PDB file of C-alpha atoms in Angstrom:
ATOM      1  CA  UNK A   1      -0.009  -0.176  -0.060  1.00  0.00           C
ATOM      2  CA  UNK A   2       2.442   2.667  -1.358  1.00  0.00           C
ATOM      3  CA  UNK A   3      -0.045   5.600  -0.960  1.00  0.00           C
ATOM      4  CA  UNK A   4      -0.836   4.768   2.871  1.00  0.00           C
ATOM      5  CA  UNK A   5       3.068   5.046   3.137  1.00  0.00           C
ATOM      6  CA  UNK A   6       3.408   8.306   1.407  1.00  0.00           C
ATOM      7  CA  UNK A   7       0.417   9.743   3.428  1.00  0.00           C
ATOM      8  CA  UNK A   8       1.996   9.091   6.645  1.00  0.00           C
ATOM      9  CA  UNK A   9       5.687   9.377   5.909  1.00  0.00           C
ATOM     10  CA  UNK A  10       5.669  12.099   3.344  1.00  0.00           C
ATOM     11  CA  UNK A  11       9.365  13.055   2.151  1.00  0.00           C
ATOM     12  CA  UNK A  12      10.528  10.244   4.225  1.00  0.00           C
ATOM     13  CA  UNK A  13       9.573   7.458   1.289  1.00  0.00           C
ATOM     14  CA  UNK A  14      11.994   9.682  -0.822  1.00  0.00           C
ATOM     15  CA  UNK A  15      14.712   9.427   1.966  1.00  0.00           C
ATOM     16  CA  UNK A  16      14.301   5.882   1.789  1.00  0.00           C
ATOM     17  CA  UNK A  17      14.240   5.629  -1.899  1.00  0.00           C
ATOM     18  CA  UNK A  18      17.574   7.705  -1.927  1.00  0.00           C
ATOM     19  CA  UNK A  19      18.813   5.088   0.500  1.00  0.00           C
ATOM     20  CA  UNK A  20      18.158   2.198  -1.747  1.00  0.00           C
ATOM     21  CA  UNK A  21      20.147   3.970  -4.525  1.00  0.00           C
ATOM     22  CA  UNK A  22      22.817   4.204  -1.914  1.00  0.00           C
ATOM     23  CA  UNK A  23      22.541   0.577  -1.545  1.00  0.00           C
ATOM     24  CA  UNK A  24      23.117   0.103  -5.111  1.00  0.00           C
ATOM     25  CA  UNK A  25      25.900   2.617  -5.798  1.00  0.00           C
ATOM     26  CA  UNK A  26      27.659   1.478  -2.451  1.00  0.00           C
ATOM     27  CA  UNK A  27      27.650  -2.022  -3.762  1.00  0.00           C
ATOM     28  CA  UNK A  28      29.468  -1.382  -6.876  1.00  0.00           C
ATOM     29  CA  UNK A  29      31.876   1.167  -5.192  1.00  0.00           C
ATOM     30  CA  UNK A  30      32.871  -1.380  -2.509  1.00  0.00           C
ATOM     31  CA  UNK A  31      32.910  -4.136  -4.894  1.00  0.00           C
ATOM     32  CA  UNK A  32      35.188  -2.262  -7.107  1.00  0.00           C
ATOM     33  CA  UNK A  33      37.709  -1.685  -3.917  1.00  0.00           C
ATOM     34  CA  UNK A  34      37.657  -5.383  -2.617  1.00  0.00           C
ATOM     35  CA  UNK A  35      36.894  -7.479  -5.870  1.00  0.00           C
ATOM     36  CA  UNK A  36      40.541  -7.954  -6.471  1.00  0.00           C
ATOM     37  CA  UNK A  37      40.999 -10.444  -3.455  1.00  0.00           C
ATOM     38  CA  UNK A  38      37.717 -12.211  -4.077  1.00  0.00           C
ATOM     39  CA  UNK A  39      36.418 -15.043  -6.083  1.00  0.00           C
ATOM     40  CA  UNK A  40      35.506 -14.422  -9.560  1.00  0.00           C
ATOM     41  CA  UNK A  41      31.890 -15.353  -8.822  1.00  0.00           C
ATOM     42  CA  UNK A  42      31.861 -12.982  -5.611  1.00  0.00           C
ATOM     43  CA  UNK A  43      29.499 -10.663  -7.645  1.00  0.00           C
ATOM     44  CA  UNK A  44      26.693 -13.287  -7.101  1.00  0.00           C
ATOM     45  CA  UNK A  45      27.250 -12.964  -3.589  1.00  0.00           C
ATOM     46  CA  UNK A  46      27.030  -9.348  -3.802  1.00  0.00           C
ATOM     47  CA  UNK A  47      23.715  -9.438  -5.631  1.00  0.00           C
ATOM     48  CA  UNK A  48      22.244 -11.647  -2.871  1.00  0.00           C
ATOM     49  CA  UNK A  49      23.357  -9.516  -0.207  1.00  0.00           C
ATOM     50  CA  UNK A  50      21.921  -6.377  -2.319  1.00  0.00           C
ATOM     51  CA  UNK A  51      18.667  -8.094  -2.269  1.00  0.00           C
ATOM     52  CA  UNK A  52      18.667  -8.539   1.662  1.00  0.00           C
ATOM     53  CA  UNK A  53      19.791  -4.606   2.043  1.00  0.00           C
ATOM     54  CA  UNK A  54      17.009  -3.195  -0.478  1.00  0.00           C
ATOM     55  CA  UNK A  55      14.241  -5.547   0.666  1.00  0.00           C
ATOM     56  CA  UNK A  56      14.846  -8.323   3.045  1.00  0.00           C
ATOM     57  CA  UNK A  57      15.429 -12.201   3.485  1.00  0.00           C
ATOM     58  CA  UNK A  58      13.124 -13.193   0.914  1.00  0.00           C
ATOM     59  CA  UNK A  59      14.690 -10.957  -1.631  1.00  0.00           C
ATOM     60  CA  UNK A  60      18.145 -12.365  -0.808  1.00  0.00           C
ATOM     61  CA  UNK A  61      16.609 -15.747  -1.346  1.00  0.00           C
ATOM     62  CA  UNK A  62      15.256 -14.893  -4.821  1.00  0.00           C
ATOM     63  CA  UNK A  63      17.879 -12.853  -6.161  1.00  0.00           C
ATOM     64  CA  UNK A  64      20.318 -15.823  -5.000  1.00  0.00           C
ATOM     65  CA  UNK A  65      18.130 -18.315  -6.811  1.00  0.00           C
ATOM     66  CA  UNK A  66      17.945 -16.151  -9.866  1.00  0.00           C
ATOM     67  CA  UNK A  67      21.754 -15.410 -10.097  1.00  0.00           C
ATOM     68  CA  UNK A  68      22.380 -19.313  -9.185  1.00  0.00           C
ATOM     69  CA  UNK A  69      24.665 -17.868  -6.232  1.00  0.00           C
ATOM     70  CA  UNK A  70      27.536 -20.679  -5.227  1.00  0.00           C
ATOM     71  CA  UNK A  71      26.940 -22.047  -1.791  1.00  0.00           C
ATOM     72  CA  UNK A  72      30.284 -20.324  -0.744  1.00  0.00           C
ATOM     73  CA  UNK A  73      29.289 -16.888  -2.049  1.00  0.00           C
ATOM     74  CA  UNK A  74      25.958 -16.988  -0.288  1.00  0.00           C
ATOM     75  CA  UNK A  75      27.365 -18.008   2.812  1.00  0.00           C
ATOM     76  CA  UNK A  76      29.565 -15.130   2.561  1.00  0.00           C
ATOM     77  CA  UNK A  77      26.513 -12.638   2.131  1.00  0.00           C
ATOM     78  CA  UNK A  78      24.787 -14.235   5.006  1.00  0.00           C
ATOM     79  CA  UNK A  79      27.882 -13.528   7.377  1.00  0.00           C
ATOM     80  CA  UNK A  80      28.478 -10.186   6.154  1.00  0.00           C
ATOM     81  CA  UNK A  81      24.629  -9.492   6.329  1.00  0.00           C
ATOM     82  CA  UNK A  82      24.678 -10.319  10.122  1.00  0.00           C
ATOM     83  CA  UNK A  83      27.976  -8.874  11.262  1.00  0.00           C
ATOM     84  CA  UNK A  84      27.162  -5.572   9.342  1.00  0.00           C
ATOM     85  CA  UNK A  85      23.621  -5.252  10.986  1.00  0.00           C
ATOM     86  CA  UNK A  86      24.764  -5.995  14.478  1.00  0.00           C
ATOM     87  CA  UNK A  87      26.524  -2.551  14.070  1.00  0.00           C
ATOM     88  CA  UNK A  88      24.336  -0.677  12.073  1.00  0.00           C
ATOM     89  CA  UNK A  89      21.020  -1.501  14.092  1.00  0.00           C
ATOM     90  CA  UNK A  90      22.139   0.085  17.431  1.00  0.00           C
ATOM     91  CA  UNK A  91      23.427   3.140  15.530  1.00  0.00           C
ATOM     92  CA  UNK A  92      19.645   3.468  13.977  1.00  0.00           C
ATOM     93  CA  UNK A  93      18.212   3.013  17.578  1.00  0.00           C
ATOM     94  CA  UNK A  94      20.669   5.611  19.264  1.00  0.00           C
ATOM     95  CA  UNK A  95      20.316   8.133  16.563  1.00  0.00           C
ATOM     96  CA  UNK A  96      16.972   9.121  18.711  1.00  0.00           C
ATOM     97  CA  UNK A  97      19.257  10.688  21.372  1.00  0.00           C
ATOM     98  CA  UNK A  98      20.399  13.234  18.494  1.00  0.00           C
ATOM     99  CA  UNK A  99      17.000  14.051  17.538  1.00  0.00           C
ATOM    100  CA  UNK A 100      16.857  17.630  18.036  1.00  0.00           C
ATOM    101  CA  UNK A 101      20.525  18.467  16.855  1.00  0.00           C
ATOM    102  CA  UNK A 102      19.655  16.308  13.836  1.00  0.00           C
ATOM    103  CA  UNK A 103      16.346  18.219  13.150  1.00  0.00           C
ATOM    104  CA  UNK A 104      18.080  21.316  13.397  1.00  0.00           C
ATOM    105  CA  UNK A 105      20.644  20.466  10.951  1.00  0.00           C
ATOM    106  CA  UNK A 106      18.020  18.910   8.448  1.00  0.00           C
ATOM    107  CA  UNK A 107      15.778  21.919   8.910  1.00  0.00           C
ATOM    108  CA  UNK A 108      12.898  20.075   9.791  1.00  0.00           C
ATOM    109  CA  UNK A 109       9.580  22.021   9.781  1.00  0.00           C
ATOM    110  CA  UNK A 110       8.403  22.259  13.536  1.00  0.00           C
ATOM    111  CA  UNK A 111       4.726  20.964  11.960  1.00  0.00           C
ATOM    112  CA  UNK A 112       6.472  17.962  10.402  1.00  0.00           C
ATOM    113  CA  UNK A 113       6.005  15.628  13.405  1.00  0.00           C
ATOM    114  CA  UNK A 114       2.496  16.314  14.225  1.00  0.00           C
ATOM    115  CA  UNK A 115       1.391  15.906  10.552  1.00  0.00           C
ATOM    116  CA  UNK A 116       3.004  12.600  10.764  1.00  0.00           C
ATOM    117  CA  UNK A 117       1.416  11.442  13.871  1.00  0.00           C
ATOM    118  CA  UNK A 118      -2.019  12.809  12.996  1.00  0.00           C
ATOM    119  CA  UNK A 119      -2.028  10.661   9.487  1.00  0.00           C
ATOM    120  CA  UNK A 120      -0.447   7.515  11.217  1.00  0.00           C
ATOM    121  CA  UNK A 121      -3.687   7.604  13.531  1.00  0.00           C
ATOM    122  CA  UNK A 122      -5.741   8.212  10.413  1.00  0.00           C
ATOM    123  CA  UNK A 123      -4.449   5.136   8.940  1.00  0.00           C
ATOM    124  CA  UNK A 124      -5.098   2.606  11.723  1.00  0.00           C
ATOM    125  CA  UNK A 125      -7.549   0.028  10.457  1.00  0.00           C
ATOM    126  CA  UNK A 126      -9.286  -2.844  11.743  1.00  0.00           C
ATOM    127  CA  UNK A 127      -7.683  -6.430  10.704  1.00  0.00           C
ATOM    128  CA  UNK A 128      -9.468  -9.566  10.444  1.00  0.00           C
ATOM    129  CA  UNK A 129      -8.338 -12.883  11.232  1.00  0.00           C
ATOM    130  CA  UNK A 130      -7.714 -15.245   8.311  1.00  0.00           C
ATOM    131  CA  UNK A 131     -10.103 -17.885   7.546  1.00  0.00           C
ATOM    132  CA  UNK A 132      -9.640 -21.134   5.668  1.00  0.00           C
ATOM    133  CA  UNK A 133     -10.722 -19.936   2.168  1.00  0.00           C
ATOM    134  CA  UNK A 134      -8.384 -17.083   2.767  1.00  0.00           C
ATOM    135  CA  UNK A 135      -5.335 -19.308   2.970  1.00  0.00           C
ATOM    136  CA  UNK A 136      -6.863 -21.402  -0.271  1.00  0.00           C
ATOM    137  CA  UNK A 137      -6.852 -18.280  -2.056  1.00  0.00           C
ATOM    138  CA  UNK A 138      -3.357 -17.493  -1.261  1.00  0.00           C
ATOM    139  CA  UNK A 139      -2.155 -20.885  -2.229  1.00  0.00           C
ATOM    140  CA  UNK A 140      -4.290 -20.738  -5.440  1.00  0.00           C
ATOM    141  CA  UNK A 141      -2.426 -17.607  -6.580  1.00  0.00           C
ATOM    142  CA  UNK A 142       0.919 -18.428  -5.135  1.00  0.00           C
ATOM    143  CA  UNK A 143       0.757 -21.570  -7.405  1.00  0.00           C
ATOM    144  CA  UNK A 144      -0.701 -19.861 -10.489  1.00  0.00           C
ATOM    145  CA  UNK A 145       1.834 -17.263 -10.464  1.00  0.00           C
ATOM    146  CA  UNK A 146       4.750 -19.696  -9.952  1.00  0.00           C
ATOM    147  CA  UNK A 147       3.402 -21.534 -13.083  1.00  0.00           C
ATOM    148  CA  UNK A 148       2.958 -18.944 -15.160  1.00  0.00           C
ATOM    149  CA  UNK A 149       6.602 -17.750 -14.621  1.00  0.00           C
ATOM    150  CA  UNK A 150       8.013 -21.070 -15.130  1.00  0.00           C
ATOM    151  CA  UNK A 151       6.134 -21.379 -18.339  1.00  0.00           C
ATOM    152  CA  UNK A 152       6.929 -17.999 -19.783  1.00  0.00           C
ATOM    153  CA  UNK A 153      10.720 -17.524 -18.667  1.00  0.00           C
ATOM    154  CA  UNK A 154      11.988 -20.042 -20.968  1.00  0.00           C
ATOM    155  CA  UNK A 155      10.550 -18.180 -23.778  1.00  0.00           C
ATOM    156  CA  UNK A 156      12.374 -14.824 -22.868  1.00  0.00           C
ATOM    157  CA  UNK A 157      15.988 -14.298 -24.300  1.00  0.00           C
ATOM    158  CA  UNK A 158      19.271 -14.821 -22.267  1.00  0.00           C
ATOM    159  CA  UNK A 159      21.441 -12.028 -22.100  1.00  0.00           C
ATOM    160  CA  UNK A 160      25.031 -12.265 -20.659  1.00  0.00           C
ATOM    161  CA  UNK A 161      25.841 -14.145 -17.404  1.00  0.00           C
ATOM    162  CA  UNK A 162      22.654 -12.235 -15.368  1.00  0.00           C
ATOM    163  CA  UNK A 163      19.828 -12.365 -17.446  1.00  0.00           C
ATOM    164  CA  UNK A 164      19.195 -16.225 -17.566  1.00  0.00           C
ATOM    165  CA  UNK A 165      16.026 -18.229 -17.331  1.00  0.00           C
ATOM    166  CA  UNK A 166      16.254 -18.481 -13.780  1.00  0.00           C
ATOM    167  CA  UNK A 167      16.570 -14.699 -13.333  1.00  0.00           C
ATOM    168  CA  UNK A 168      13.631 -14.185 -15.793  1.00  0.00           C
ATOM    169  CA  UNK A 169      11.930 -16.694 -13.551  1.00  0.00           C
ATOM    170  CA  UNK A 170      12.049 -14.534 -10.501  1.00  0.00           C
ATOM    171  CA  UNK A 171      11.517 -11.255 -12.165  1.00  0.00           C
ATOM    172  CA  UNK A 172       8.112 -12.699 -13.758  1.00  0.00           C
ATOM    173  CA  UNK A 173       7.058 -13.522 -10.439  1.00  0.00           C
ATOM    174  CA  UNK A 174       7.988 -10.454  -8.872  1.00  0.00           C
ATOM    175  CA  UNK A 175       5.947  -8.291 -11.621  1.00  0.00           C
ATOM    176  CA  UNK A 176       2.941 -10.827 -11.280  1.00  0.00           C
ATOM    177  CA  UNK A 177       2.956 -10.196  -7.701  1.00  0.00           C
ATOM    178  CA  UNK A 178       2.985  -6.696  -7.646  1.00  0.00           C
ATOM    179  CA  UNK A 179       0.251  -6.550 -10.121  1.00  0.00           C
ATOM    180  CA  UNK A 180      -1.866  -8.772  -7.904  1.00  0.00           C
ATOM    181  CA  UNK A 181      -1.051  -6.165  -5.420  1.00  0.00           C
ATOM    182  CA  UNK A 182      -3.173  -3.534  -6.992  1.00  0.00           C
ATOM    183  CA  UNK A 183      -6.318  -5.806  -6.923  1.00  0.00           C
ATOM    184  CA  UNK A 184      -8.660  -7.097  -4.372  1.00  0.00           C
ATOM    185  CA  UNK A 185      -6.205 -10.035  -3.690  1.00  0.00           C
ATOM    186  CA  UNK A 186      -4.154  -7.586  -1.727  1.00  0.00           C
ATOM    187  CA  UNK A 187      -6.937  -7.596   1.073  1.00  0.00           C
ATOM    188  CA  UNK A 188      -6.615 -11.145   1.890  1.00  0.00           C
ATOM    189  CA  UNK A 189      -5.610 -11.530   5.516  1.00  0.00           C
ATOM    190  CA  UNK A 190      -2.653 -13.635   6.616  1.00  0.00           C
ATOM    191  CA  UNK A 191      -0.745 -13.065   3.403  1.00  0.00           C
ATOM    192  CA  UNK A 192       2.302 -11.599   5.324  1.00  0.00           C
ATOM    193  CA  UNK A 193       2.300 -14.228   8.246  1.00  0.00           C
ATOM    194  CA  UNK A 194       2.202 -17.356   5.720  1.00  0.00           C
ATOM    195  CA  UNK A 195       4.750 -15.567   3.263  1.00  0.00           C
ATOM    196  CA  UNK A 196       7.107 -14.960   6.254  1.00  0.00           C
ATOM    197  CA  UNK A 197       6.739 -18.781   7.391  1.00  0.00           C
ATOM    198  CA  UNK A 198       7.634 -20.021   4.225  1.00  0.00           C
ATOM    199  CA  UNK A 199      10.533 -17.601   3.714  1.00  0.00           C
ATOM    200  CA  UNK A 200      11.900 -18.862   7.123  1.00  0.00           C
ATOM    201  CA  UNK A 201      11.768 -22.449   6.134  1.00  0.00           C
ATOM    202  CA  UNK A 202      13.382 -21.694   2.842  1.00  0.00           C
ATOM    203  CA  UNK A 203      16.104 -19.897   4.280  1.00  0.00           C
ATOM    204  CA  UNK A 204      16.927 -22.524   6.885  1.00  0.00           C
ATOM    205  CA  UNK A 205      16.932 -24.770   4.017  1.00  0.00           C
ATOM    206  CA  UNK A 206      19.627 -22.590   2.199  1.00  0.00           C
ATOM    207  CA  UNK A 207      21.468 -22.332   5.499  1.00  0.00           C
ATOM    208  CA  UNK A 208      21.588 -25.969   5.815  1.00  0.00           C
ATOM    209  CA  UNK A 209      23.172 -26.306   2.323  1.00  0.00           C
ATOM    210  CA  UNK A 210      25.789 -23.173   2.730  1.00  0.00           C
ATOM    211  CA  UNK A 211      29.147 -24.124   2.146  1.00  0.00           C
ATOM    212  CA  UNK A 212      32.177 -22.883   4.782  1.00  0.00           C
ATOM    213  CA  UNK A 213      34.439 -23.196   1.602  1.00  0.00           C
ATOM    214  CA  UNK A 214      34.923 -19.263   0.867  1.00  0.00           C
ATOM    215  CA  UNK A 215      35.182 -18.231   4.317  1.00  0.00           C
ATOM    216  CA  UNK A 216      38.934 -17.404   3.691  1.00  0.00           C
ATOM    217  CA  UNK A 217      37.739 -14.388   1.949  1.00  0.00           C
ATOM    218  CA  UNK A 218      35.372 -13.366   4.642  1.00  0.00           C
ATOM    219  CA  UNK A 219      37.455 -10.417   6.108  1.00  0.00           C
ATOM    220  CA  UNK A 220      37.924  -8.869   2.752  1.00  0.00           C
ATOM    221  CA  UNK A 221      33.936  -9.476   1.874  1.00  0.00           C
ATOM    222  CA  UNK A 222      32.869  -8.052   5.268  1.00  0.00           C
ATOM    223  CA  UNK A 223      35.176  -5.013   4.889  1.00  0.00           C
ATOM    224  CA  UNK A 224      33.438  -4.254   1.520  1.00  0.00           C
ATOM    225  CA  UNK A 225      30.075  -4.767   3.171  1.00  0.00           C
ATOM    226  CA  UNK A 226      30.961  -2.060   5.936  1.00  0.00           C
ATOM    227  CA  UNK A 227      32.231   0.385   3.254  1.00  0.00           C
ATOM    228  CA  UNK A 228      28.833  -0.520   1.501  1.00  0.00           C
ATOM    229  CA  UNK A 229      26.576   0.386   4.455  1.00  0.00           C
ATOM    230  CA  UNK A 230      28.334   3.491   5.299  1.00  0.00           C
ATOM    231  CA  UNK A 231      27.832   4.733   1.485  1.00  0.00           C
ATOM    232  CA  UNK A 232      24.076   3.846   2.067  1.00  0.00           C
ATOM    233  CA  UNK A 233      24.342   6.029   5.286  1.00  0.00           C
ATOM    234  CA  UNK A 234      25.794   8.832   3.770  1.00  0.00           C
ATOM    235  CA  UNK A 235      23.083   8.444   0.976  1.00  0.00           C
ATOM    236  CA  UNK A 236      20.193   8.703   3.854  1.00  0.00           C
ATOM    237  CA  UNK A 237      22.099  11.670   5.674  1.00  0.00           C
ATOM    238  CA  UNK A 238      21.912  13.704   2.403  1.00  0.00           C
ATOM    239  CA  UNK A 239      18.480  12.582   1.770  1.00  0.00           C
ATOM    240  CA  UNK A 240      17.170  13.726   5.220  1.00  0.00           C
ATOM    241  CA  UNK A 241      19.132  16.841   4.814  1.00  0.00           C
ATOM    242  CA  UNK A 242      17.835  17.664   1.089  1.00  0.00           C
ATOM    243  CA  UNK A 243      14.031  16.700   2.037  1.00  0.00           C
ATOM    244  CA  UNK A 244      13.941  17.990   5.293  1.00  0.00           C
ATOM    245  CA  UNK A 245      13.289  14.956   7.308  1.00  0.00           C
ATOM    246  CA  UNK A 246      13.318  14.362  10.749  1.00  0.00           C
ATOM    247  CA  UNK A 247      15.682  11.645  12.351  1.00  0.00           C
ATOM    248  CA  UNK A 248      12.864   9.335  13.376  1.00  0.00           C
ATOM    249  CA  UNK A 249      11.887   8.993   9.496  1.00  0.00           C
ATOM    250  CA  UNK A 250      15.340   8.600   8.353  1.00  0.00           C
ATOM    251  CA  UNK A 251      16.441   5.913  10.724  1.00  0.00           C
ATOM    252  CA  UNK A 252      13.090   3.964   9.800  1.00  0.00           C
ATOM    253  CA  UNK A 253      13.890   4.365   6.112  1.00  0.00           C
ATOM    254  CA  UNK A 254      17.316   2.790   6.569  1.00  0.00           C
ATOM    255  CA  UNK A 255      15.735   0.043   8.440  1.00  0.00           C
ATOM    256  CA  UNK A 256      13.082  -0.515   6.060  1.00  0.00           C
ATOM    257  CA  UNK A 257      16.040  -1.126   3.529  1.00  0.00           C
ATOM    258  CA  UNK A 258      18.647  -2.914   5.404  1.00  0.00           C
ATOM    259  CA  UNK A 259      16.386  -4.945   8.086  1.00  0.00           C
ATOM    260  CA  UNK A 260      13.176  -5.322   6.239  1.00  0.00           C
ATOM    261  CA  UNK A 261      10.021  -5.880   7.727  1.00  0.00           C
ATOM    262  CA  UNK A 262      11.532  -7.713  10.697  1.00  0.00           C
ATOM    263  CA  UNK A 263      13.256  -5.040  12.093  1.00  0.00           C
ATOM    264  CA  UNK A 264      12.109  -1.678  10.682  1.00  0.00           C
ATOM    265  CA  UNK A 265       9.194  -2.131  13.240  1.00  0.00           C
ATOM    266  CA  UNK A 266      11.703  -2.286  16.222  1.00  0.00           C
ATOM    267  CA  UNK A 267      13.366   1.009  14.976  1.00  0.00           C
ATOM    268  CA  UNK A 268       9.941   2.514  14.450  1.00  0.00           C
ATOM    269  CA  UNK A 269       8.834   1.455  17.998  1.00  0.00           C
ATOM    270  CA  UNK A 270      11.991   2.835  19.680  1.00  0.00           C
ATOM    271  CA  UNK A 271      11.737   6.282  17.870  1.00  0.00           C
ATOM    272  CA  UNK A 272       7.792   6.779  17.547  1.00  0.00           C
ATOM    273  CA  UNK A 273       5.569   3.717  18.235  1.00  0.00           C
ATOM    274  CA  UNK A 274       2.738   5.433  16.198  1.00  0.00           C
ATOM    275  CA  UNK A 275       4.953   4.767  13.120  1.00  0.00           C
ATOM    276  CA  UNK A 276       5.150   1.111  13.618  1.00  0.00           C
ATOM    277  CA  UNK A 277       2.350   0.272  10.949  1.00  0.00           C
ATOM    278  CA  UNK A 278       3.772   2.518   8.172  1.00  0.00           C
ATOM    279  CA  UNK A 279       7.400   1.015   9.033  1.00  0.00           C
ATOM    280  CA  UNK A 280       5.944  -2.280   7.806  1.00  0.00           C
ATOM    281  CA  UNK A 281       4.659  -0.796   4.520  1.00  0.00           C
ATOM    282  CA  UNK A 282       7.972   0.980   3.909  1.00  0.00           C
ATOM    283  CA  UNK A 283       9.682  -2.308   4.098  1.00  0.00           C
ATOM    284  CA  UNK A 284       7.025  -4.040   1.801  1.00  0.00           C
ATOM    285  CA  UNK A 285       8.093  -1.294  -0.952  1.00  0.00           C
ATOM    286  CA  UNK A 286      11.568  -2.091  -0.265  1.00  0.00           C
ATOM    287  CA  UNK A 287      10.400  -6.040  -0.906  1.00  0.00           C
ATOM    288  CA  UNK A 288       8.877  -4.989  -4.303  1.00  0.00           C
ATOM    289  CA  UNK A 289      12.032  -2.986  -5.398  1.00  0.00           C
ATOM    290  CA  UNK A 290      14.525  -5.566  -4.166  1.00  0.00           C
ATOM    291  CA  UNK A 291      14.727  -8.396  -6.640  1.00  0.00           C
ATOM    292  CA  UNK A 292      15.143  -5.631  -9.691  1.00  0.00           C
ATOM    293  CA  UNK A 293      17.602  -3.569  -7.945  1.00  0.00           C
ATOM    294  CA  UNK A 294      19.622  -6.097  -6.538  1.00  0.00           C
ATOM    295  CA  UNK A 295      19.777  -8.003  -9.895  1.00  0.00           C
ATOM    296  CA  UNK A 296      21.111  -4.654 -11.442  1.00  0.00           C
ATOM    297  CA  UNK A 297      23.602  -4.274  -8.883  1.00  0.00           C
ATOM    298  CA  UNK A 298      24.912  -7.657  -9.643  1.00  0.00           C
ATOM    299  CA  UNK A 299      25.097  -6.934 -13.191  1.00  0.00           C
ATOM    300  CA  UNK A 300      27.118  -3.745 -12.446  1.00  0.00           C
ATOM    301  CA  UNK A 301      29.291  -5.592 -10.221  1.00  0.00           C
ATOM    302  CA  UNK A 302      30.102  -8.194 -12.734  1.00  0.00           C
ATOM    303  CA  UNK A 303      30.827  -5.380 -15.321  1.00  0.00           C
ATOM    304  CA  UNK A 304      33.214  -3.807 -12.639  1.00  0.00           C
ATOM    305  CA  UNK A 305      34.915  -7.365 -12.204  1.00  0.00           C
ATOM    306  CA  UNK A 306      35.199  -7.605 -16.240  1.00  0.00           C
TER     307      UNK A 306
END
């Protein structure tokens, strides 16, 4: 529900989108710095990590499948994701202590926070528990979308090492799902909880198959990830200053990218509890963009690596 996120967060959504651009740019810049000491297929690991940092774990899984990321590169991406976020999350939480100084620096209008609170209250709606037929409808649409993507993907041209049949499959699934989000299917209750349960099971399976063979490259890969995250942070700071957005919105915007729907509400609850629902909406925008832009990041990294 993009309009609801825009109504509440206003230009905070633009900060998130600029932070997303920071993930793409930061991924390419950091890869250019460290790629000399990494495996030639490390760009696939960077693509998977970009999926997590633009959207969430589901995007990491989707992009890893699309790029056919080797287990050792996926293992490095998961390691870097966790080692970086264990530092980045406290920074986002701790930024609340500097709210007044940050807001003066960003020239935030005094009435912005009041407008945001009022808009958040207006968006509070009643949730209905899912029924058996709701789950059946969700399963039907999931199977229909997956089948259509599997049938159509082989008909599309393969271009280079990135736009393969598996990549087209993921992009088609993403596009069909976004199309359904504009129809009454979006109102089926229980979709997010069911999806996250499936993602957790899938990621557990990925972790069980992950290889430790590439961990001799871990220090360099993680160093690149830290360079990457601070480039993203610089983009978020610039966006907050450019659009005159408060520190609460900027922190939530970054969490919606880097942490996804799992941790954006945690940051929102710490900063302003009324923004918890809209933080999930912002994270879902990241989910929508994640597969497309992470695959773009992987393509750019592959070009940088020659």
